[in-house]
mmCIF file of C-alpha atoms in Angstrom:
data_model
loop_
_atom_site.group_PDB
_atom_site.id
_atom_site.type_symbol
_atom_site.label_atom_id
_atom_site.label_comp_id
_atom_site.label_asym_id
_atom_site.label_seq_id
_atom_site.Cartn_x
_atom_site.Cartn_y
_atom_site.Cartn_z
ATOM 1 C CA MET A 1 90.927 82.591 111.310
ATOM 2 C CA ARG A 2 88.558 84.645 113.479
ATOM 3 C CA VAL A 3 88.889 88.393 113.967
ATOM 4 C CA ARG A 4 89.287 90.273 117.239
ATOM 5 C CA ALA A 5 89.652 94.042 117.564
ATOM 6 C CA ILE A 6 90.594 95.699 120.839
ATOM 7 C CA ASP A 7 89.417 99.302 120.810
ATOM 8 C CA LEU A 8 92.069 101.153 122.823
ATOM 9 C CA ASP A 9 92.546 104.441 120.972
ATOM 10 C CA GLY A 10 89.573 104.837 118.609
ATOM 11 C CA SER A 11 91.564 104.100 115.457
ATOM 12 C CA LEU A 12 89.878 100.759 114.737
ATOM 13 C CA ALA A 13 86.354 102.106 115.222
ATOM 14 C CA LEU A 14 86.925 104.254 112.111
ATOM 15 C CA GLN A 15 87.446 101.182 109.905
ATOM 16 C CA PRO A 16 84.135 99.550 108.935
ATOM 17 C CA ALA A 17 85.646 96.306 107.638
ATOM 18 C CA ILE A 18 87.442 95.577 110.921
ATOM 19 C CA VAL A 19 84.403 96.559 113.004
ATOM 20 C CA ALA A 20 82.119 94.311 110.939
ATOM 21 C CA ALA A 21 84.461 91.327 110.996
ATOM 22 C CA ALA A 22 85.132 91.582 114.742
ATOM 23 C CA ARG A 23 81.456 91.984 115.629
ATOM 24 C CA ARG A 24 80.561 89.055 113.366
ATOM 25 C CA ASP A 25 83.025 86.844 115.248
ATOM 26 C CA GLY A 26 82.127 88.185 118.702
ATOM 27 C CA GLY A 27 85.590 89.672 118.957
ATOM 28 C CA TRP A 28 84.975 93.403 119.430
ATOM 29 C CA ILE A 29 86.431 94.423 122.810
ATOM 30 C CA ASP A 30 85.901 97.906 124.212
ATOM 31 C CA ALA A 31 89.009 98.845 126.208
ATOM 32 C CA ALA A 32 89.145 102.588 125.645
ATOM 33 C CA ASP A 33 89.152 103.172 129.401
ATOM 34 C CA LEU A 34 92.482 101.308 129.603
ATOM 35 C CA GLY A 35 94.003 102.904 126.527
ATOM 36 C CA SER A 36 95.834 105.842 128.046
ATOM 37 C CA ARG A 37 97.270 103.691 130.853
ATOM 38 C CA LEU A 38 98.451 101.000 128.421
ATOM 39 C CA ARG A 39 99.795 103.265 125.695
ATOM 40 C CA LEU A 40 103.610 103.364 125.218
ATOM 41 C CA TRP A 41 104.237 101.623 128.543
ATOM 42 C CA THR A 42 102.357 100.457 131.596
ATOM 43 C CA ASP A 43 102.616 98.652 134.918
ATOM 44 C CA ALA A 44 101.830 95.106 135.991
ATOM 45 C CA ALA A 45 98.479 96.053 137.558
ATOM 46 C CA THR A 46 97.196 97.561 134.313
ATOM 47 C CA MET A 47 98.409 94.528 132.375
ATOM 48 C CA ARG A 48 96.362 92.374 134.744
ATOM 49 C CA ASP A 49 93.346 94.590 134.078
ATOM 50 C CA PHE A 50 93.917 94.119 130.356
ATOM 51 C CA GLY A 51 94.134 90.349 130.761
ATOM 52 C CA GLN A 52 90.890 90.340 132.717
ATOM 53 C CA ARG A 53 89.208 92.394 129.980
ATOM 54 C CA LEU A 54 90.236 89.768 127.421
ATOM 55 C CA HIS A 55 88.951 86.977 129.663
ATOM 56 C CA ASP A 56 85.617 88.710 130.279
ATOM 57 C CA ALA A 57 84.934 89.464 126.606
ATOM 58 C CA PRO A 58 81.994 87.588 125.025
ATOM 59 C CA ALA A 59 84.389 85.409 123.019
ATOM 60 C CA GLY A 60 86.529 84.786 126.086
ATOM 61 C CA GLY A 61 90.054 83.922 125.124
ATOM 62 C CA MET A 62 89.026 83.615 121.450
ATOM 63 C CA PRO A 63 89.647 79.837 121.219
ATOM 64 C CA GLY A 64 91.417 78.718 118.073
ATOM 65 C CA ALA A 65 93.621 80.880 115.921
ATOM 66 C CA ALA A 66 92.622 84.536 115.689
ATOM 67 C CA VAL A 67 93.924 87.727 114.150
ATOM 68 C CA THR A 68 93.849 90.551 116.688
ATOM 69 C CA PHE A 69 93.993 94.241 115.764
ATOM 70 C CA LEU A 70 95.424 96.430 118.539
ATOM 71 C CA GLY A 71 95.440 99.991 117.187
ATOM 72 C CA SER A 72 98.575 102.129 117.425
ATOM 73 C CA GLY A 73 102.040 100.577 117.552
ATOM 74 C CA ASP A 74 102.228 102.189 121.004
ATOM 75 C CA PHE A 75 100.420 99.023 122.172
ATOM 76 C CA HIS A 76 102.788 96.425 120.733
ATOM 77 C CA HIS A 77 103.644 95.106 124.209
ATOM 78 C CA LEU A 78 100.119 93.659 124.348
ATOM 79 C CA THR A 79 101.342 90.973 121.964
ATOM 80 C CA VAL A 80 102.855 89.165 124.958
ATOM 81 C CA PRO A 81 99.636 88.414 126.897
ATOM 82 C CA LEU A 82 97.964 87.430 123.630
ATOM 83 C CA MET A 83 100.652 84.780 123.069
ATOM 84 C CA ALA A 84 100.885 83.639 126.668
ATOM 85 C CA ALA A 85 98.138 81.010 126.426
ATOM 86 C CA ALA A 86 99.585 79.251 123.363
ATOM 87 C CA ALA A 87 99.428 75.507 123.838
ATOM 88 C CA GLN A 88 102.632 74.469 122.057
ATOM 89 C CA PRO A 89 106.137 75.745 121.300
ATOM 90 C CA PHE A 90 106.314 78.270 118.482
ATOM 91 C CA THR A 91 108.567 80.682 116.638
ATOM 92 C CA LEU A 92 107.544 84.332 116.798
ATOM 93 C CA ILE A 93 107.752 86.054 113.413
ATOM 94 C CA HIS A 94 108.001 89.790 114.056
ATOM 95 C CA PHE A 95 107.575 92.342 111.246
ATOM 96 C CA ASP A 96 108.593 95.819 112.445
ATOM 97 C CA ASN A 97 110.684 98.870 111.598
ATOM 98 C CA HIS A 98 112.096 98.669 115.146
ATOM 99 C CA PRO A 99 113.645 95.721 116.990
ATOM 100 C CA ASP A 100 111.699 96.434 120.246
ATOM 101 C CA TRP A 101 114.531 94.855 122.268
ATOM 102 C CA VAL A 102 115.475 97.665 124.651
ATOM 103 C CA ARG A 103 116.576 96.239 127.994
ATOM 104 C CA PHE A 104 116.513 99.388 130.159
ATOM 105 C CA ALA A 105 112.942 100.446 129.270
ATOM 106 C CA PRO A 106 110.041 99.691 131.647
ATOM 107 C CA ARG A 107 109.125 96.014 131.740
ATOM 108 C CA TRP A 108 105.884 96.517 129.805
ATOM 109 C CA HIS A 109 106.924 98.919 127.048
ATOM 110 C CA CYS A 110 106.272 98.962 123.301
ATOM 111 C CA GLY A 111 110.041 99.203 122.773
ATOM 112 C CA SER A 112 111.066 96.374 125.127
ATOM 113 C CA TRP A 113 108.375 93.726 124.725
ATOM 114 C CA VAL A 114 110.551 91.309 122.703
ATOM 115 C CA ASN A 115 112.492 90.642 125.913
ATOM 116 C CA ARG A 116 109.241 89.656 127.639
ATOM 117 C CA ALA A 117 108.383 87.373 124.717
ATOM 118 C CA LEU A 118 111.748 85.634 125.078
ATOM 119 C CA GLU A 119 110.857 84.847 128.699
ATOM 120 C CA LEU A 120 107.798 82.806 127.685
ATOM 121 C CA PRO A 121 108.685 79.090 127.955
ATOM 122 C CA HIS A 122 106.975 78.176 124.685
ATOM 123 C CA VAL A 123 108.746 80.826 122.558
ATOM 124 C CA ALA A 124 111.571 78.908 120.895
ATOM 125 C CA ARG A 125 112.887 81.838 118.872
ATOM 126 C CA VAL A 126 112.033 85.366 117.800
ATOM 127 C CA VAL A 127 112.697 86.358 114.178
ATOM 128 C CA THR A 128 112.519 90.128 113.622
ATOM 129 C CA ILE A 129 112.182 91.194 109.996
ATOM 130 C CA GLY A 130 112.264 94.560 108.300
ATOM 131 C CA PRO A 131 113.953 97.203 110.495
ATOM 132 C CA CYS A 132 115.444 100.243 108.787
ATOM 133 C CA SER A 133 115.418 102.479 111.858
ATOM 134 C CA GLU A 134 118.287 104.163 113.650
ATOM 135 C CA ASP A 135 117.770 101.763 116.560
ATOM 136 C CA LEU A 136 120.462 99.692 114.834
ATOM 137 C CA ALA A 137 123.038 102.515 114.935
ATOM 138 C CA TRP A 138 125.307 101.871 117.958
ATOM 139 C CA PRO A 139 122.674 99.440 119.322
ATOM 140 C CA GLN A 140 124.433 98.796 122.639
ATOM 141 C CA LEU A 141 124.094 102.457 123.573
ATOM 142 C CA LYS A 142 120.343 102.139 122.955
ATOM 143 C CA GLY A 143 119.820 99.079 125.139
ATOM 144 C CA ALA A 144 119.824 96.363 122.471
ATOM 145 C CA ASN A 145 119.553 92.764 123.644
ATOM 146 C CA LEU A 146 122.611 91.594 121.717
ATOM 147 C CA ALA A 147 123.022 88.674 124.118
ATOM 148 C CA ALA A 148 119.839 87.072 122.743
ATOM 149 C CA LEU A 149 121.090 87.740 119.210
ATOM 150 C CA SER A 150 124.442 86.107 119.974
ATOM 151 C CA ALA A 151 122.773 83.110 121.670
ATOM 152 C CA GLY A 152 120.515 82.400 118.697
ATOM 153 C CA ARG A 153 117.257 83.025 120.584
ATOM 154 C CA LEU A 154 116.771 86.106 118.436
ATOM 155 C CA GLU A 155 117.387 86.614 114.718
ATOM 156 C CA LEU A 156 117.186 90.013 113.070
ATOM 157 C CA TYR A 157 116.986 90.819 109.361
ATOM 158 C CA PRO A 158 116.863 94.492 108.362
ATOM 159 C CA TRP A 159 115.135 95.431 105.156
ATOM 160 C CA GLN A 160 118.090 97.718 104.614
ATOM 161 C CA HIS A 161 120.653 99.107 107.056
ATOM 162 C CA ALA A 162 124.330 99.944 107.270
ATOM 163 C CA PRO A 163 126.576 97.822 109.515
ATOM 164 C CA SER A 164 126.185 98.570 113.224
ATOM 165 C CA ARG A 165 129.135 99.677 115.357
ATOM 166 C CA ILE A 166 129.550 97.646 118.549
ATOM 167 C CA LEU A 167 131.971 97.188 121.428
ATOM 168 C CA GLY A 168 133.235 93.722 122.334
ATOM 169 C CA ALA A 169 132.788 90.326 120.725
ATOM 170 C CA PHE A 170 129.488 88.663 119.866
ATOM 171 C CA GLY A 171 128.639 85.437 118.081
ATOM 172 C CA ASP A 172 127.527 85.267 114.473
ATOM 173 C CA GLY A 173 124.025 84.168 113.499
ATOM 174 C CA PRO A 174 121.881 83.490 110.433
ATOM 175 C CA GLY A 175 121.094 87.192 110.040
ATOM 176 C CA HIS A 176 124.440 88.743 110.922
ATOM 177 C CA ARG A 177 128.208 88.442 111.018
ATOM 178 C CA VAL A 178 130.511 90.241 113.464
ATOM 179 C CA ALA A 179 133.843 91.583 112.250
ATOM 180 C CA GLY A 180 135.989 94.645 112.820
ATOM 181 C CA GLY A 181 133.797 96.065 115.580
ATOM 182 C CA ARG A 182 130.690 95.971 113.409
ATOM 183 C CA ILE A 183 127.639 93.799 112.932
ATOM 184 C CA GLN A 184 127.227 93.105 109.220
ATOM 185 C CA TRP A 185 123.525 92.477 108.718
ATOM 186 C CA ARG A 186 121.874 90.268 106.164
ATOM 187 C CA CYS A 187 119.614 92.871 104.603
ATOM 188 C CA VAL A 188 116.714 91.144 102.881
ATOM 189 C CA GLY A 189 115.210 93.875 100.734
ATOM 190 C CA ASP A 190 117.233 92.815 97.704
ATOM 191 C CA ASP A 191 116.642 89.041 97.903
ATOM 192 C CA TRP A 192 113.226 88.946 99.548
ATOM 193 C CA ASN A 193 111.694 85.935 97.814
ATOM 194 C CA ALA A 194 114.757 83.762 98.392
ATOM 195 C CA PHE A 195 114.915 84.842 102.037
ATOM 196 C CA VAL A 196 111.244 84.095 102.685
ATOM 197 C CA ASP A 197 111.464 80.636 101.125
ATOM 198 C CA GLU A 198 114.613 79.840 103.109
ATOM 199 C CA LEU A 199 113.093 81.044 106.389
ATOM 200 C CA ALA A 200 109.902 79.053 105.880
ATOM 201 C CA ALA A 201 111.936 75.897 105.329
ATOM 202 C CA ARG A 202 114.128 76.195 108.434
ATOM 203 C CA ILE A 203 111.824 77.496 111.183
ATOM 204 C CA PRO A 204 112.605 75.142 114.083
ATOM 205 C CA THR A 205 109.013 74.662 115.323
ATOM 206 C CA GLU A 206 105.841 73.213 113.847
ATOM 207 C CA ALA A 207 103.914 76.351 114.821
ATOM 208 C CA ILE A 208 104.408 80.113 114.470
ATOM 209 C CA TRP A 209 102.877 83.314 115.770
ATOM 210 C CA ILE A 210 102.953 86.356 113.483
ATOM 211 C CA THR A 211 103.061 89.902 114.851
ATOM 212 C CA ILE A 212 102.916 92.860 112.468
ATOM 213 C CA ASP A 213 103.624 96.506 113.219
ATOM 214 C CA LYS A 214 102.634 98.378 110.083
ATOM 215 C CA ASP A 215 105.458 100.862 110.596
ATOM 216 C CA VAL A 216 107.555 98.212 108.813
ATOM 217 C CA LEU A 217 105.754 99.317 105.645
ATOM 218 C CA ARG A 218 106.695 102.173 103.375
ATOM 219 C CA PRO A 219 104.608 105.353 103.796
ATOM 220 C CA GLN A 220 102.573 104.552 100.662
ATOM 221 C CA ASP A 221 101.118 101.560 102.518
ATOM 222 C CA ALA A 222 100.633 102.872 106.066
ATOM 223 C CA THR A 223 100.429 106.004 108.192
ATOM 224 C CA THR A 224 101.656 105.421 111.739
ATOM 225 C CA ASN A 225 102.821 107.206 114.896
ATOM 226 C CA TRP A 226 106.441 106.161 114.276
ATOM 227 C CA ASP A 227 109.172 106.490 111.677
ATOM 228 C CA GLN A 228 108.519 103.966 108.939
ATOM 229 C CA GLY A 229 110.468 101.399 106.995
ATOM 230 C CA ALA A 230 110.618 100.536 103.312
ATOM 231 C CA MET A 231 108.834 97.187 102.948
ATOM 232 C CA PRO A 232 106.068 97.136 100.293
ATOM 233 C CA LEU A 233 102.740 95.629 101.318
ATOM 234 C CA SER A 234 103.145 93.030 98.552
ATOM 235 C CA ALA A 235 106.358 91.805 100.208
ATOM 236 C CA LEU A 236 104.627 91.468 103.578
ATOM 237 C CA THR A 237 101.704 89.518 102.134
ATOM 238 C CA ARG A 238 104.091 87.245 100.198
ATOM 239 C CA ALA A 239 105.887 86.403 103.431
ATOM 240 C CA VAL A 240 102.701 85.767 105.416
ATOM 241 C CA GLU A 241 101.269 83.530 102.679
ATOM 242 C CA THR A 242 104.472 81.514 102.449
ATOM 243 C CA LEU A 243 104.959 81.106 106.189
ATOM 244 C CA ALA A 244 101.309 80.159 106.735
ATOM 245 C CA GLY A 245 101.675 77.566 103.991
ATOM 246 C CA HIS A 246 104.582 75.874 105.787
ATOM 247 C CA ARG A 247 103.648 76.132 109.462
ATOM 248 C CA ARG A 248 100.586 76.094 111.702
ATOM 249 C CA VAL A 249 99.659 79.664 112.641
ATOM 250 C CA LEU A 250 98.646 79.877 116.306
ATOM 251 C CA GLY A 251 97.701 83.545 116.073
ATOM 252 C CA VAL A 252 98.384 86.892 114.465
ATOM 253 C CA ASP A 253 98.316 90.394 115.890
ATOM 254 C CA VAL A 254 98.468 93.654 113.957
ATOM 255 C CA CYS A 255 99.243 97.150 115.233
ATOM 256 C CA GLY A 256 100.499 100.351 113.617
ATOM 257 C CA GLU A 257 97.373 102.434 113.166
ATOM 258 C CA TYR A 258 97.667 106.187 113.516
ATOM 259 C CA ALA A 259 96.074 107.601 116.669
ATOM 260 C CA PRO A 260 96.661 111.199 117.840
ATOM 261 C CA PRO A 261 98.995 111.198 120.853
ATOM 262 C CA ARG A 262 96.870 112.555 123.698
ATOM 263 C CA HIS A 263 98.911 111.542 126.730
ATOM 264 C CA ARG A 264 97.830 112.804 130.143
ATOM 265 C CA ASN A 265 100.973 111.378 131.728
ATOM 266 C CA LEU A 266 103.781 113.960 131.423
ATOM 267 C CA ARG A 267 106.504 111.325 131.049
ATOM 268 C CA LYS A 268 104.626 109.678 128.212
ATOM 269 C CA ARG A 269 104.036 113.056 126.612
ATOM 270 C CA PHE A 270 107.772 113.763 126.750
ATOM 271 C CA GLU A 271 108.650 110.306 125.381
ATOM 272 C CA ALA A 272 106.281 110.719 122.453
ATOM 273 C CA TRP A 273 107.680 114.192 121.770
ATOM 274 C CA THR A 274 111.279 112.936 121.746
ATOM 275 C CA ASP A 275 110.876 109.503 120.088
ATOM 276 C CA GLN A 276 108.088 109.913 117.559
ATOM 277 C CA PRO A 277 108.200 112.022 114.380
ATOM 278 C CA ARG A 278 107.285 115.645 115.006
ATOM 279 C CA ASP A 279 105.237 115.762 111.779
ATOM 280 C CA ALA A 280 103.197 112.703 112.711
ATOM 281 C CA GLU A 281 99.841 114.254 111.765
ATOM 282 C CA PRO A 282 98.817 111.860 109.001
ATOM 283 C CA ARG A 283 98.439 112.807 105.387
ATOM 284 C CA GLU A 284 95.926 110.081 104.741
ATOM 285 C CA VAL A 285 94.815 107.730 107.488
ATOM 286 C CA ALA A 286 92.563 105.951 104.969
ATOM 287 C CA VAL A 287 95.638 104.155 103.634
ATOM 288 C CA ASN A 288 95.602 102.065 106.836
ATOM 289 C CA ALA A 289 92.064 100.884 106.163
ATOM 290 C CA ARG A 290 93.029 99.829 102.641
ATOM 291 C CA THR A 291 96.040 97.918 103.936
ATOM 292 C CA ASN A 292 93.974 96.330 106.703
ATOM 293 C CA ASP A 293 91.403 95.188 104.133
ATOM 294 C CA VAL A 294 94.211 93.327 102.332
ATOM 295 C CA LEU A 295 95.437 91.809 105.591
ATOM 296 C CA LEU A 296 91.909 90.820 106.634
ATOM 297 C CA ALA A 297 91.296 88.990 103.367
ATOM 298 C CA LEU A 298 94.625 87.187 103.664
ATOM 299 C CA LEU A 299 94.525 86.308 107.356
ATOM 300 C CA THR A 300 90.897 85.250 107.648
ATOM 301 C CA ALA A 301 91.662 82.625 105.004
ATOM 302 C CA VAL A 302 94.389 81.069 107.201
ATOM 303 C CA PRO A 303 93.082 77.839 108.785
ATOM 304 C CA SER A 304 92.278 78.077 112.486
#
């Protein structure tokens, strides 16, 4: 699998292994001038500018499977245009500490992009794995797309989380049961290997796309701009290896670097101040480079 790195916030330029791999494959894209407009959320015009930047890059659309590094998790909505050109139906495998399913956020937002993914005609299902965040506490009040969960278009498996209080009736699914005004989640932290093997066997499509926000990882394995989950890196790599062994991987994208929040837009500055940890200054950003080295070695070995 080839490597592409989109330099939006400067975080990837500090990691020699990613820079070298992307430049070797003709996949280094300078988009720092778009970074502040794309970060957290953006408008349709800026998304078109981003799409044009991808098209104009030396490697063009990066034909064949590629792993794309995006920088901060504030750019997770850029997963959608990366997937848009996929040539066959696929299941989106989404590793994240947050479900990113908010319906009342701006259309192109790092917390709402899963809804845009569900609109793509070739996305058969989205499987979100790993959340521990408080987004699952009273999810309806936080804009959760429970309709997609009830319809089976979306599956969600927390690493660990208490049952979620809800109002009204919703259908059960592989990752949850509804009873007594609560969603009882299938938390996978305690039976990870069995869960991964089961998921790999029942994915409904021949192909998958994998998207990873490193805030799904425990703090020992990543330093990010967001509150983090509890998944060990070894669990993530086990899942990726198993899934790639059972299905064709059309592409992978990785976000969740740490980048100082330097928002010029006052609304974005306020959103970062209210939603992101106040003590976000990283203890050791180098942990991200070590984790990315592991991911690079694993993902570049996946057939393209």
